[in-house]
Coordinates of C-alpha atoms and ligand atoms in Angstrom, one line a residue:
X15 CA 0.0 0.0 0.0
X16 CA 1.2 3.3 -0.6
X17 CA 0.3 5.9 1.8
X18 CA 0.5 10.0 0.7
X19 CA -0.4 12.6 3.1
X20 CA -1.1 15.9 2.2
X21 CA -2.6 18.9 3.6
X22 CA -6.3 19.9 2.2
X23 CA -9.1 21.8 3.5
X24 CA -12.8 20.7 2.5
X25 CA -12.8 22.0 -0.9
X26 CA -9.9 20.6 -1.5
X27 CA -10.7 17.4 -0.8
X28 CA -14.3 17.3 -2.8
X29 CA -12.1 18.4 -5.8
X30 CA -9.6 15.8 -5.1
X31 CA -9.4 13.1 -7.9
X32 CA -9.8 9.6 -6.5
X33 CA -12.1 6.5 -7.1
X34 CA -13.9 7.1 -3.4
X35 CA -13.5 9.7 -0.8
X36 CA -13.7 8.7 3.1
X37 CA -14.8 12.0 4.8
X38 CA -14.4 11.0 9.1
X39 CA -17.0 13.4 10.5
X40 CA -16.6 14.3 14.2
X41 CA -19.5 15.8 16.8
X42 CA -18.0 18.7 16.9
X43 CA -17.4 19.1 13.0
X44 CA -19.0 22.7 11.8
X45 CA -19.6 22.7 8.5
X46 CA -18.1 25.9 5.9
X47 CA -19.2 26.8 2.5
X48 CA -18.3 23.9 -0.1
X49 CA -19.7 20.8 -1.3
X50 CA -18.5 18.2 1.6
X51 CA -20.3 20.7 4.4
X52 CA -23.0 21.0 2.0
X53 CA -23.4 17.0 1.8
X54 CA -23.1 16.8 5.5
X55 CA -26.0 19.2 6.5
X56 CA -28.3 17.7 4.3
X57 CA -27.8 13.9 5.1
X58 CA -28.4 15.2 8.7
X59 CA -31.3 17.4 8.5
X60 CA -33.4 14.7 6.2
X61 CA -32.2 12.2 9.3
X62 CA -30.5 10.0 7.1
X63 CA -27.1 10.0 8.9
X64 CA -25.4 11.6 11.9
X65 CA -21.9 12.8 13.2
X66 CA -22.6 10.3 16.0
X67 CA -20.1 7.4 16.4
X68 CA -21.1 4.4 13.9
X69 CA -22.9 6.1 11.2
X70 CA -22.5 5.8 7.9
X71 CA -24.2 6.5 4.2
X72 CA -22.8 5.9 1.0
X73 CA -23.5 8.1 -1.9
X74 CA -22.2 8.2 -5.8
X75 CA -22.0 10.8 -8.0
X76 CA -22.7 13.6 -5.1
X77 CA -22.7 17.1 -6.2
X78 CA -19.4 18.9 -6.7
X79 CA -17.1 16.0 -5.4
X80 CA -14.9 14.9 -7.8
X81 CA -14.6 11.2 -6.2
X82 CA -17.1 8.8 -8.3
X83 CA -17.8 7.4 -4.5
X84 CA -18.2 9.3 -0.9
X85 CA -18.6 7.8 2.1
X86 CA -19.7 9.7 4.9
X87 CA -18.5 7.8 8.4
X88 CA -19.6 9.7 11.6
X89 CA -17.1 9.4 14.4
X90 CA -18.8 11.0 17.5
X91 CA -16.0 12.1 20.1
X92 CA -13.2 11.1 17.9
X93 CA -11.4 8.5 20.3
X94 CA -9.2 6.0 18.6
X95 CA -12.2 2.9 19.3
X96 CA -14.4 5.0 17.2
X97 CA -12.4 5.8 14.6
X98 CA -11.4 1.9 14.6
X99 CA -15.1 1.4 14.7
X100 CA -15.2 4.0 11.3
X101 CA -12.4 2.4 9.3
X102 CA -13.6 -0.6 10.0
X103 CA -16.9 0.0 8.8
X104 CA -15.4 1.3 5.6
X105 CA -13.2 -2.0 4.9
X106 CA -15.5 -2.9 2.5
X107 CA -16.0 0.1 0.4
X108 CA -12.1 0.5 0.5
X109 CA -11.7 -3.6 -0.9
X110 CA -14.7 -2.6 -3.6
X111 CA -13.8 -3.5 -7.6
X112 CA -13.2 0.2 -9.0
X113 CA -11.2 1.6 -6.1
X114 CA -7.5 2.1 -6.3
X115 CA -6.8 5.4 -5.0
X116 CA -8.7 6.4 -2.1
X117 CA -8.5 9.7 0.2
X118 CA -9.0 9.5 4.0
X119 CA -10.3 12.8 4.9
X120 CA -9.8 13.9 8.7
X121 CA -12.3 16.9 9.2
X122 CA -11.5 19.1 11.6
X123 CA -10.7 16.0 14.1
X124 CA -8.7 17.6 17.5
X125 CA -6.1 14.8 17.4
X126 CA -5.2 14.7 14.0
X127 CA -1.8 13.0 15.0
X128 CA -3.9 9.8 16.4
X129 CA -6.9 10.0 13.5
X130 CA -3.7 9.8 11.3
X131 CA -2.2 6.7 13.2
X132 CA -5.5 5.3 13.8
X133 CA -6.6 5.4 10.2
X134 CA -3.3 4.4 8.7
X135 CA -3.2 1.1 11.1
X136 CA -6.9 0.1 10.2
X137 CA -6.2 0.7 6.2
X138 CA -3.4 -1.6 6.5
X139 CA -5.2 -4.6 8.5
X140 CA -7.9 -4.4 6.0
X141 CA -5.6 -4.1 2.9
X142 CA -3.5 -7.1 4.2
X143 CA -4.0 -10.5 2.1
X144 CA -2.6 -13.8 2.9
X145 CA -1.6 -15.3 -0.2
X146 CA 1.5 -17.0 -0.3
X147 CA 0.3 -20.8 -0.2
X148 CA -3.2 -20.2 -2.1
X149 CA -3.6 -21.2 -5.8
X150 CA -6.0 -18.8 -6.3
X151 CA -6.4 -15.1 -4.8
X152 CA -8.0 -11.6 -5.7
X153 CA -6.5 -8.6 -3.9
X154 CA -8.5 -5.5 -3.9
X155 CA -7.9 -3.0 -6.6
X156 CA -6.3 -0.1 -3.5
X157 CA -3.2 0.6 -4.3
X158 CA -2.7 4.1 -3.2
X159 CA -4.5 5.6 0.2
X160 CA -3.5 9.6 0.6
X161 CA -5.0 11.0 4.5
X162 CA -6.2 14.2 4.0
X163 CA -5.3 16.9 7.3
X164 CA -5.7 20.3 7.1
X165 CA -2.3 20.3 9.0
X166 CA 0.4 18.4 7.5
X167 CA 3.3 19.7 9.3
X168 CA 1.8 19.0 12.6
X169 CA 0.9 15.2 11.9
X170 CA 4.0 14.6 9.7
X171 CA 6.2 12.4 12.3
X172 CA 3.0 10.3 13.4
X173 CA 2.1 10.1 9.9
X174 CA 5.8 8.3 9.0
X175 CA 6.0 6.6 12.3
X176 CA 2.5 4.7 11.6
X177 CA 3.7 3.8 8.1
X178 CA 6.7 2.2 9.4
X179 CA 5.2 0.4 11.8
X180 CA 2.1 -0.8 9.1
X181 CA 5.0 -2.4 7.0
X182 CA 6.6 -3.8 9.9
X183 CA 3.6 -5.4 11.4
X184 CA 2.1 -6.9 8.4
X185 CA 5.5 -8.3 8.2
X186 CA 5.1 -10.1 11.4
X187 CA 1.3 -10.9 10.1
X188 CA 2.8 -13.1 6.8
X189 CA 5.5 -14.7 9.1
X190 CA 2.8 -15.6 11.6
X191 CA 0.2 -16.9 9.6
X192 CA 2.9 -19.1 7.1
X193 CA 2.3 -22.7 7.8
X194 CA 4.8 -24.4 9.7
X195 CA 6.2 -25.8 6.6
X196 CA 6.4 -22.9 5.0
X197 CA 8.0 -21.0 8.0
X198 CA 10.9 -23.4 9.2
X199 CA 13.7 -22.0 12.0
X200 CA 15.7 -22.0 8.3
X201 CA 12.9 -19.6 6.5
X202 CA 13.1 -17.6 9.6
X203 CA 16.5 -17.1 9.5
X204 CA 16.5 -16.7 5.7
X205 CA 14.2 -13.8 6.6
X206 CA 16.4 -12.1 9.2
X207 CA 19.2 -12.1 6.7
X208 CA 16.6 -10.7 4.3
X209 CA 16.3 -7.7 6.2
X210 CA 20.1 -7.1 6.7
X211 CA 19.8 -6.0 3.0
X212 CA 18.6 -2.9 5.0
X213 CA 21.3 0.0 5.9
X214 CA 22.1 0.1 9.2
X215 CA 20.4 -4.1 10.4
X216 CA 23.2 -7.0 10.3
X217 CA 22.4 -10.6 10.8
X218 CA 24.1 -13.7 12.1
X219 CA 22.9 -16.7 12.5
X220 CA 23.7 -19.7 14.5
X221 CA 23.8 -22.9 13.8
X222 CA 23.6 -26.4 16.6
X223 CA 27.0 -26.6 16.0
X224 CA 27.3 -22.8 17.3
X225 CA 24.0 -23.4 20.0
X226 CA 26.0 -26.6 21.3
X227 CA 29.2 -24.5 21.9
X228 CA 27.6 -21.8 23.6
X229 CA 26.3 -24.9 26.0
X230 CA 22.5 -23.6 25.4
X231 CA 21.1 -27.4 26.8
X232 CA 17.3 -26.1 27.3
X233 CA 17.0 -24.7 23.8
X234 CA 18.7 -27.7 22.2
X235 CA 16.4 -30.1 24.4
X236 CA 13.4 -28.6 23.1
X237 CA 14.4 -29.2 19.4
X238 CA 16.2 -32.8 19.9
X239 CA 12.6 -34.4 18.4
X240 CA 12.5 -32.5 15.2
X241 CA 14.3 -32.9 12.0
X242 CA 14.9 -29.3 11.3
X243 CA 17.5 -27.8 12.4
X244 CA 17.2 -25.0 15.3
X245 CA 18.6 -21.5 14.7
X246 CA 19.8 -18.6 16.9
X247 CA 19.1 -15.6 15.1
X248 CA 20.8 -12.3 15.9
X249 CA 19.8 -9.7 14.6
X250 CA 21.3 -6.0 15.1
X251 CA 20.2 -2.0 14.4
X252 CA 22.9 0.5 14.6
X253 CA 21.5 4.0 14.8
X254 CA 23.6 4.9 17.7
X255 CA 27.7 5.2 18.9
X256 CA 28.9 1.7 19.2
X257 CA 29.2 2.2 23.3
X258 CA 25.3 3.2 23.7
X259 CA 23.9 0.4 25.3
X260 CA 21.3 -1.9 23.0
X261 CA 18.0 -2.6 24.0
X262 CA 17.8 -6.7 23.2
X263 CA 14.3 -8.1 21.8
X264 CA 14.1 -11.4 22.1
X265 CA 11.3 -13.4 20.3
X266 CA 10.2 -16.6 20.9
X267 CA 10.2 -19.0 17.7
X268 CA 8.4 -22.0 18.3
X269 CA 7.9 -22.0 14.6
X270 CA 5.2 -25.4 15.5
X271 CA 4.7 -26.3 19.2
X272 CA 3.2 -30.2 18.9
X273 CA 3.8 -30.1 23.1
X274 CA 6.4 -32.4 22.6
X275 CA 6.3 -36.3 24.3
X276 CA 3.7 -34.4 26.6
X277 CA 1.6 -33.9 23.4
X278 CA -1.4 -31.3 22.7
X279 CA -4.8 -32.5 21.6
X280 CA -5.5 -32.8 18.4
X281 CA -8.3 -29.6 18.9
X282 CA -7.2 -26.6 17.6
X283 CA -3.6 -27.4 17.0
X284 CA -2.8 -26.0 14.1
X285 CA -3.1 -22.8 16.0
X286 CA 0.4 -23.4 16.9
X287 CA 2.0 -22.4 14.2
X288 CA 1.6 -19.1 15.4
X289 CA 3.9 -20.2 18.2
X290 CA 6.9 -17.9 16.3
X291 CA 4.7 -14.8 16.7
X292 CA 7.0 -13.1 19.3
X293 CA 9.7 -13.9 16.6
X294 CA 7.6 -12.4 14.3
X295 CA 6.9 -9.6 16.3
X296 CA 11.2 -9.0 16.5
X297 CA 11.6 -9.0 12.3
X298 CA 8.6 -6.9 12.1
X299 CA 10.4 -4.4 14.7
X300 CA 13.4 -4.4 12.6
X301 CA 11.5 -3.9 9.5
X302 CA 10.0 -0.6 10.7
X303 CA 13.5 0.4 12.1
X304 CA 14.5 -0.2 8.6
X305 CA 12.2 2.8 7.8
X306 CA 12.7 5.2 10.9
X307 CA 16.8 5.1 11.5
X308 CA 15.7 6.0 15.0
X309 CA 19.3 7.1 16.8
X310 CA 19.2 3.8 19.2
X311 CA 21.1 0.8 19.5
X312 CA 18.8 -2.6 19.4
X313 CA 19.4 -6.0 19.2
X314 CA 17.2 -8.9 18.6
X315 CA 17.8 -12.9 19.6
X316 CA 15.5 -15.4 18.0
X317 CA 15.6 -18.8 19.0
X318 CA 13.9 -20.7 16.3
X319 CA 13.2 -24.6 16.7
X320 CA 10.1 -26.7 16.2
X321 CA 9.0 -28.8 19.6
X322 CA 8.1 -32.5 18.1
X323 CA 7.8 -36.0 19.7
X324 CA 9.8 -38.4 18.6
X325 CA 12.1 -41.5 19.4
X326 CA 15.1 -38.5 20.0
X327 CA 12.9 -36.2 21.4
X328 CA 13.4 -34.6 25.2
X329 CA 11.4 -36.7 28.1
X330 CA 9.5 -35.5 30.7
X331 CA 11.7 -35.9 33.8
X332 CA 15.1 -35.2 31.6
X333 CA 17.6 -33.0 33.4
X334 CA 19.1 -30.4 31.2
X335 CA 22.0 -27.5 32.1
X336 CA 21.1 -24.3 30.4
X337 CA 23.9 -22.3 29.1
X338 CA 23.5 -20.1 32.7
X339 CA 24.8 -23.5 34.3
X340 CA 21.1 -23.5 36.7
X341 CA 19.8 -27.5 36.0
X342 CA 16.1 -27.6 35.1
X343 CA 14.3 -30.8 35.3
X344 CA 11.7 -30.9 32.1
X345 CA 8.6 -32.1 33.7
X346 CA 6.5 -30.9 30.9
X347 CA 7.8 -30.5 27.3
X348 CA 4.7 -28.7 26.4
X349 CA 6.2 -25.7 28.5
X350 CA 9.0 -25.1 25.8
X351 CA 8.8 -21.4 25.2
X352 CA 10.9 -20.7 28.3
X353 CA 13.2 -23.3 27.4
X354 CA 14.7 -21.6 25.0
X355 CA 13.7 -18.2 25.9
X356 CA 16.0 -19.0 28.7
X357 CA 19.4 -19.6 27.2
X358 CA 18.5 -16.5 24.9
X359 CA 18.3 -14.7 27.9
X360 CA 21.8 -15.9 29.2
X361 CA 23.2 -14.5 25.6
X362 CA 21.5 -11.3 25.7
X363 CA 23.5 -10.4 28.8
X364 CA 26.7 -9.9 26.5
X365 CA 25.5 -6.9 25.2
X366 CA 25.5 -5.1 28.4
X367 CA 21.4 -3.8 27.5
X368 CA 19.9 -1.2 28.2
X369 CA 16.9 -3.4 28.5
X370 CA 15.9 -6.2 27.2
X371 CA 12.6 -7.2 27.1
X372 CA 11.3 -11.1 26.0
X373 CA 7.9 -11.4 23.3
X374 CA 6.6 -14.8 23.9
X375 CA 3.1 -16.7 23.3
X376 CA 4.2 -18.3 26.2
X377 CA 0.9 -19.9 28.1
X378 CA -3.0 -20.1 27.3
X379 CA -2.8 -19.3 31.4
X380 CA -2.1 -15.3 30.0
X381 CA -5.3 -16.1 27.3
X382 CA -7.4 -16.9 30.7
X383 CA -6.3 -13.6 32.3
X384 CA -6.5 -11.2 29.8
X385 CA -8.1 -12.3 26.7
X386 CA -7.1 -10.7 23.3
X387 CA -7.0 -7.1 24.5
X388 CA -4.2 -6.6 26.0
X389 CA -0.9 -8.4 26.5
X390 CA 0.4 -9.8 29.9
X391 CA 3.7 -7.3 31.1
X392 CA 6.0 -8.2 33.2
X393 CA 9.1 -5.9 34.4
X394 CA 11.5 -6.1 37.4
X395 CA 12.0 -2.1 37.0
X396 CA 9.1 0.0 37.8
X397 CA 10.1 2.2 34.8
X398 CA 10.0 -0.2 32.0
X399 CA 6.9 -1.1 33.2
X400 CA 5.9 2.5 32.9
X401 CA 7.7 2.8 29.4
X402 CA 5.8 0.0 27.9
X403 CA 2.5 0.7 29.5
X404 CA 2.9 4.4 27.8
X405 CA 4.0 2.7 24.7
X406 CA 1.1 0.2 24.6
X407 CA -1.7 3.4 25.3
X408 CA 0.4 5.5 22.5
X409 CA 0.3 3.0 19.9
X410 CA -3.0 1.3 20.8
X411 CA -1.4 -2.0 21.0
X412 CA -2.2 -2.4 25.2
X413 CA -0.6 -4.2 28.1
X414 CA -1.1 -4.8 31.2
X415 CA 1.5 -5.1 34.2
X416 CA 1.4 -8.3 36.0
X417 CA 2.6 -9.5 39.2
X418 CA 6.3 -10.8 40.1
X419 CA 6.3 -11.6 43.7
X420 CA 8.3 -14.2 44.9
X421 CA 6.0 -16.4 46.3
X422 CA 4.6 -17.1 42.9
X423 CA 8.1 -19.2 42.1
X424 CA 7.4 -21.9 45.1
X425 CA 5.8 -24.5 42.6
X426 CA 9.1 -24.4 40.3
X427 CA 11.1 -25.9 43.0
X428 CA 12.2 -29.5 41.7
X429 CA 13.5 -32.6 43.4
X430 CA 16.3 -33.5 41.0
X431 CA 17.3 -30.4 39.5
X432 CA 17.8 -26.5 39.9
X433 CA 14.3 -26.1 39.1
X434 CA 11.4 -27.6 37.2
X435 CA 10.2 -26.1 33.9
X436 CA 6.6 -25.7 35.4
X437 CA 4.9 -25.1 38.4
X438 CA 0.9 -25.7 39.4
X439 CA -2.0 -24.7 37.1
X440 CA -2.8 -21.7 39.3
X441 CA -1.0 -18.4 38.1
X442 CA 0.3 -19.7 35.1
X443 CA 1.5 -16.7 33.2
X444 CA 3.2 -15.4 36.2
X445 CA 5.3 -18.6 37.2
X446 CA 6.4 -18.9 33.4
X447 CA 7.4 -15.3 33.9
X448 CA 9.1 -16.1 37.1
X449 CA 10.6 -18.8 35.5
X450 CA 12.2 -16.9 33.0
X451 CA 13.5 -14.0 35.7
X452 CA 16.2 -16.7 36.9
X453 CA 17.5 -15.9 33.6
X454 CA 17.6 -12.5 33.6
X455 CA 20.1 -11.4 36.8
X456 CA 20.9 -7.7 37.3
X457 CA 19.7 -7.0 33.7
X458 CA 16.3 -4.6 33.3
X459 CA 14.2 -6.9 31.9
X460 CA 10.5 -6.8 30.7
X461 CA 8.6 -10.1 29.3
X462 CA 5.8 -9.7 27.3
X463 CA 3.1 -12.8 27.0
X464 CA 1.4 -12.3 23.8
X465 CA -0.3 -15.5 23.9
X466 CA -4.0 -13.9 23.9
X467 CA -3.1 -10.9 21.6
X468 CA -0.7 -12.5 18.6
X469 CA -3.4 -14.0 16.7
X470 CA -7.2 -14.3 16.0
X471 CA -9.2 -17.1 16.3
X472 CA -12.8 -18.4 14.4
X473 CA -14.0 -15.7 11.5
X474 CA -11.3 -13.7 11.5
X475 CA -8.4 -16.3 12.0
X476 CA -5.0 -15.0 11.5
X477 CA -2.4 -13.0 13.0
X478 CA -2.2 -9.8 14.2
X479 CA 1.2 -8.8 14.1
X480 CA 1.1 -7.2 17.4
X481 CA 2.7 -6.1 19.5
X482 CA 5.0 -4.5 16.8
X483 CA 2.9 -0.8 17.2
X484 CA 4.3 -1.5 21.1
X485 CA 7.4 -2.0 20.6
X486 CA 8.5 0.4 17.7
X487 CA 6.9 3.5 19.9
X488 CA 8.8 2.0 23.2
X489 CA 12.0 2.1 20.6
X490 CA 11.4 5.3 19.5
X491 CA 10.2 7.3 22.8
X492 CA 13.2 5.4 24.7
X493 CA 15.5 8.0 21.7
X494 CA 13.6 10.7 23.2
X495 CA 14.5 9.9 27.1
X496 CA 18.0 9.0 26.6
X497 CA 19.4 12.4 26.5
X498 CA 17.4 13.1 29.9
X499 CA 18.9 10.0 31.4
X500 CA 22.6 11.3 30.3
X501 CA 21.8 14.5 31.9
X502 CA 20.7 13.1 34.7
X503 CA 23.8 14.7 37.1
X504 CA 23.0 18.2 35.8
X505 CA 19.1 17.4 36.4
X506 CA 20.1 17.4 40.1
X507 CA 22.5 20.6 39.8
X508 CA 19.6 22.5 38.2
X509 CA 17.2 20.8 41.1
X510 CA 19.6 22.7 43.6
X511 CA 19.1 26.0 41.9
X512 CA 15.8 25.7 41.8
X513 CA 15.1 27.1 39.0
X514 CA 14.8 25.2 36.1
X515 CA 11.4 25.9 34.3
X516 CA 12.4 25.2 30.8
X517 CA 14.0 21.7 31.4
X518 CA 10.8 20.7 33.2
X519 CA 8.7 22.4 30.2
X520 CA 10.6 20.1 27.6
X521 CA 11.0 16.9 29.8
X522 CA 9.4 14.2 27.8
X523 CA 6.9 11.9 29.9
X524 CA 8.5 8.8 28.8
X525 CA 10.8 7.3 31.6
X526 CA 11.0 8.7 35.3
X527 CA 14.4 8.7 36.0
Ligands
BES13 N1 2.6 -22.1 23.0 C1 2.0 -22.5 24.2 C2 1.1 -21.4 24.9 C3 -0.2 -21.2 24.2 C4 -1.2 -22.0 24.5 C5 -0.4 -20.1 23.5 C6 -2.5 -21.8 23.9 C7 -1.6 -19.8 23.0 C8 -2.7 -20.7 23.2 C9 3.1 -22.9 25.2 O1 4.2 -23.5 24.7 C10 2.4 -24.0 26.1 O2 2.1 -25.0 25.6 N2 2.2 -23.6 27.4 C11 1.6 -24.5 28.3 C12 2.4 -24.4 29.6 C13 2.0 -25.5 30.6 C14 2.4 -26.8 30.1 C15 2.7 -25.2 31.9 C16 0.2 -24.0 28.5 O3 0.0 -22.8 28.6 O4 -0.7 -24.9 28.6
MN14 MN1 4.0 -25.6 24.4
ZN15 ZN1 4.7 -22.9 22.8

């Protein structure tokens, strides 16, 4: 899809050529002299449509708009649900025959900079089309989408940022819904090295061989029963001085989770193909990095395996020494994700990060607690927790902190080894987290569980590529606070003086302290 924006008022935009015109109408819209206001007033005095949220009327041919098609979508208060609610509405108008070039008019919305996000986002999910392992597909005739603002300056960075992150996250989409033989640990890595074709993103990848001499024994366990091969996948972004500190991503890539000898039912178990969505999540990342060249440092760890039975596979009871040197006594091989989330935890700690912060579908126990809206957060610093949080509300991709205490780790204790791969039923996104926080040591660390939010189920079955809108705005506020945190001394100097009104004016809300 190609996005434009551009700035228009009203009359611009109903002389605007394009196959269909999308004019978002607000409550507090007030309509001016020209054909758009004109259309507007009328469809609401006759009653046949309103400025209230969910409304809409199609017309053709109206007078003086150039567009062969209008579509008048009301949008009440303007918050982001109902101009979801809007776009959505429209997704079928936008995919119709004759349309290939259709403008998104934002009138007189207040946050233009979120309409513009908001709008870009939805055209995107509705424009994506799996095709890759279909004989036969039609893909709508949109092409080209320009938003129309009457402000283009003041939306312009939003505007880029949301394209960025549409490419990246129907990146993540196609890698996530790829069937599992059409998305092997090799494919992934094959599309890692892809990206590297990018300025600025390198790729490495290892191989057993490599994973053996780096003494990872919970990832290798995990992929013992499969014939394909497991790959670590490292991934890097250079946008900063070589001795800023990364931030590490590190996706889980289950690229099909069977359960292992401790096998799923049959029911529903194709859905774990879109065990790799956390990996997913970390190309998609990079692919919008691709676009940005935000001036951070970030790295990204994939450890890519499938989790089969089989005569070689990993037993339940095995014994296993992670590349930390903590034992872990397998009692379930279903619980895989923080297998080799683990050892990819271990690595990460060479890099010295800044954060790093784990993207798993790691248990249907986070599914349970939260559902689909919002991913499970974990942190063991109060101010990555706030980071993401803020990130997640920005970018309307949400999460929602979770619990670390102590306590909840009692049920990983294990009679044979450092500790067992899975505790009771009861809390079972927190002890996975808990699980993986032996891994983690002094680092700031933040896991996400994006079992509920990765991918749709029924009707509208496929992935959703999130939480890439989370992460790239975590990314790219976490540019913004950096130079506060390297002030930080002279922040206390200034406190002393007391007087300090313009720092305290321009002090992004992103990161306290
Ligand atoms: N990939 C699954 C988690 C999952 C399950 C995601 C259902 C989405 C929907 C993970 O590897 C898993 O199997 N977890 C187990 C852990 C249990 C054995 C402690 C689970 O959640 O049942
Ligand atoms: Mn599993
Ligand atoms: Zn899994």
């Amino acid at each position: 899809m190609n996005f434009e924006l551009k700035a228009l008022n009203l009359s611009g935009a109903a002389a605007a050529k394009c196959d269909l015109l999308v004019l978002l109408v607000p409550e507090s819209f007030k309509p001016e002299q020209d054909p758009l206001s004109a259309l507007v007033q009328s469809a609401s005095k006759h009653g046949d449509w309103s400025q209230a949220a969910d409304k809409s009327l199609q017309l053709y041919q109206a007078a003086g708009v150039q567009a062969r098609r209008v579509l008048l979508l009301g949008i009440g208060a303007a918050s982001v649900r109902d101009i979801r609610n809007a776009m959505q509405s429209a997704a079928a108008c936008l995919k119709a025959d004759g349309v290939k070039h259709a403008l998104v008019y934002l009138a007189a919305v207040e946050d233009a900079a979120q309409a513009v996000r908001t709008s870009v986002q939805c055209i995107a999910d509705t424009s994506y089309v799996y095709t890759l392992t279909k004989s036969k597909v039609t893909k709508p005739a949109l092409n080209k989408v320009t938003l129309g603002v009457q402000n283009k300056a003041a939306v312009n960075a939003e505007f880029e940022q949301a394209v960025a992150v549409a490419l990246g996250q129907s990146l993540a989409k196609e890698w996530g819904n790829r069937p599992a033989n059409h998305a092997t640990p090799t494919m992934l890595a094959q599309a890692a090295k892809d990206l590297a074709k990018h300025a600025a993103i390198q790729c490495k990848v290892h191989g057993p061989k490599d994973v053996e001499k780096l003494g990872m024994g919970a990832f290798m366990a995990v992929a013992k029963g499969s014939k394909e091969p497991l790959q670590l996948i490292e991934l890097s972004y250079s946008g900063a001085a070589k001795s800023e500190p990364p931030v590490v991503l590190v996706g889980k890539g289950i690229t099909f989770d069977t359960g292992g000898i401790s096998l799923k039912p049959a029911a529903a178990m194709d859905e774990m193909k879109f065990d790799m969505c956390g990996a997913a999540s970390v190309l998609g990342v990079f692919r919008a990095l691709a676009e940005l060249k935000p001036a951070i440092n970030v790295v990204g760890l994939i450890p890519a395996c499938e989790n089969m039975p089989d005569g070689g596979a990993v037993k339940p009871g095995d014994v296993v020494t992670s590349m930390s040197g903590q034992t872990i006594e397998i009692l379930n091989t279903d619980a895989e994700g923080r297998l080799v989330l683990c050892d990819a935890l271990t690595y990460a700690e060479r890099f010295k990060p800044a954060a790093v912060v784990d993207i798993a579908t790691l248990t249907g126990a986070c599914v349970i607690a939260l559902g689909g809206v919002r991913s499970g957060m974990y942190a063991n610093r109060d101010d990555l927790a706030q980071a993401l949080q803020l990130a997640g509300d920005k970018s309307d991709d949400l999460c929602w902190r979770m619990p670390l205490d102590d306590d909840y780790a009692e049920g990983l204790k294990s009679h044979f080894a450092d500790m067992g791969n899975v505790a009771g039923r009861a809390g079972g996104s927190i002890t996975a987290a808990k699980f993986l926080q032996r891994f983690v040591g002094n680092m700031p660390w933040a896991h996400l569980d994006i079992a509920g939010t990765a991918w749709k189920e029924g009707a509208a079955k496929g992935a959703t590529g999130r939480p890439v809108p989370l992460l790239v705005q975590y990314l790219v506020d976490a540019v913004q606070s950096a130079p506060a945190k390297a002030k930080k001394p002279a922040a206390v100097t200034k406190a002393k003086t007391a007087s300090a009104p313009k720092r305290k004016a321009s002090a992004k809300p992103v990161v306290q302290g």
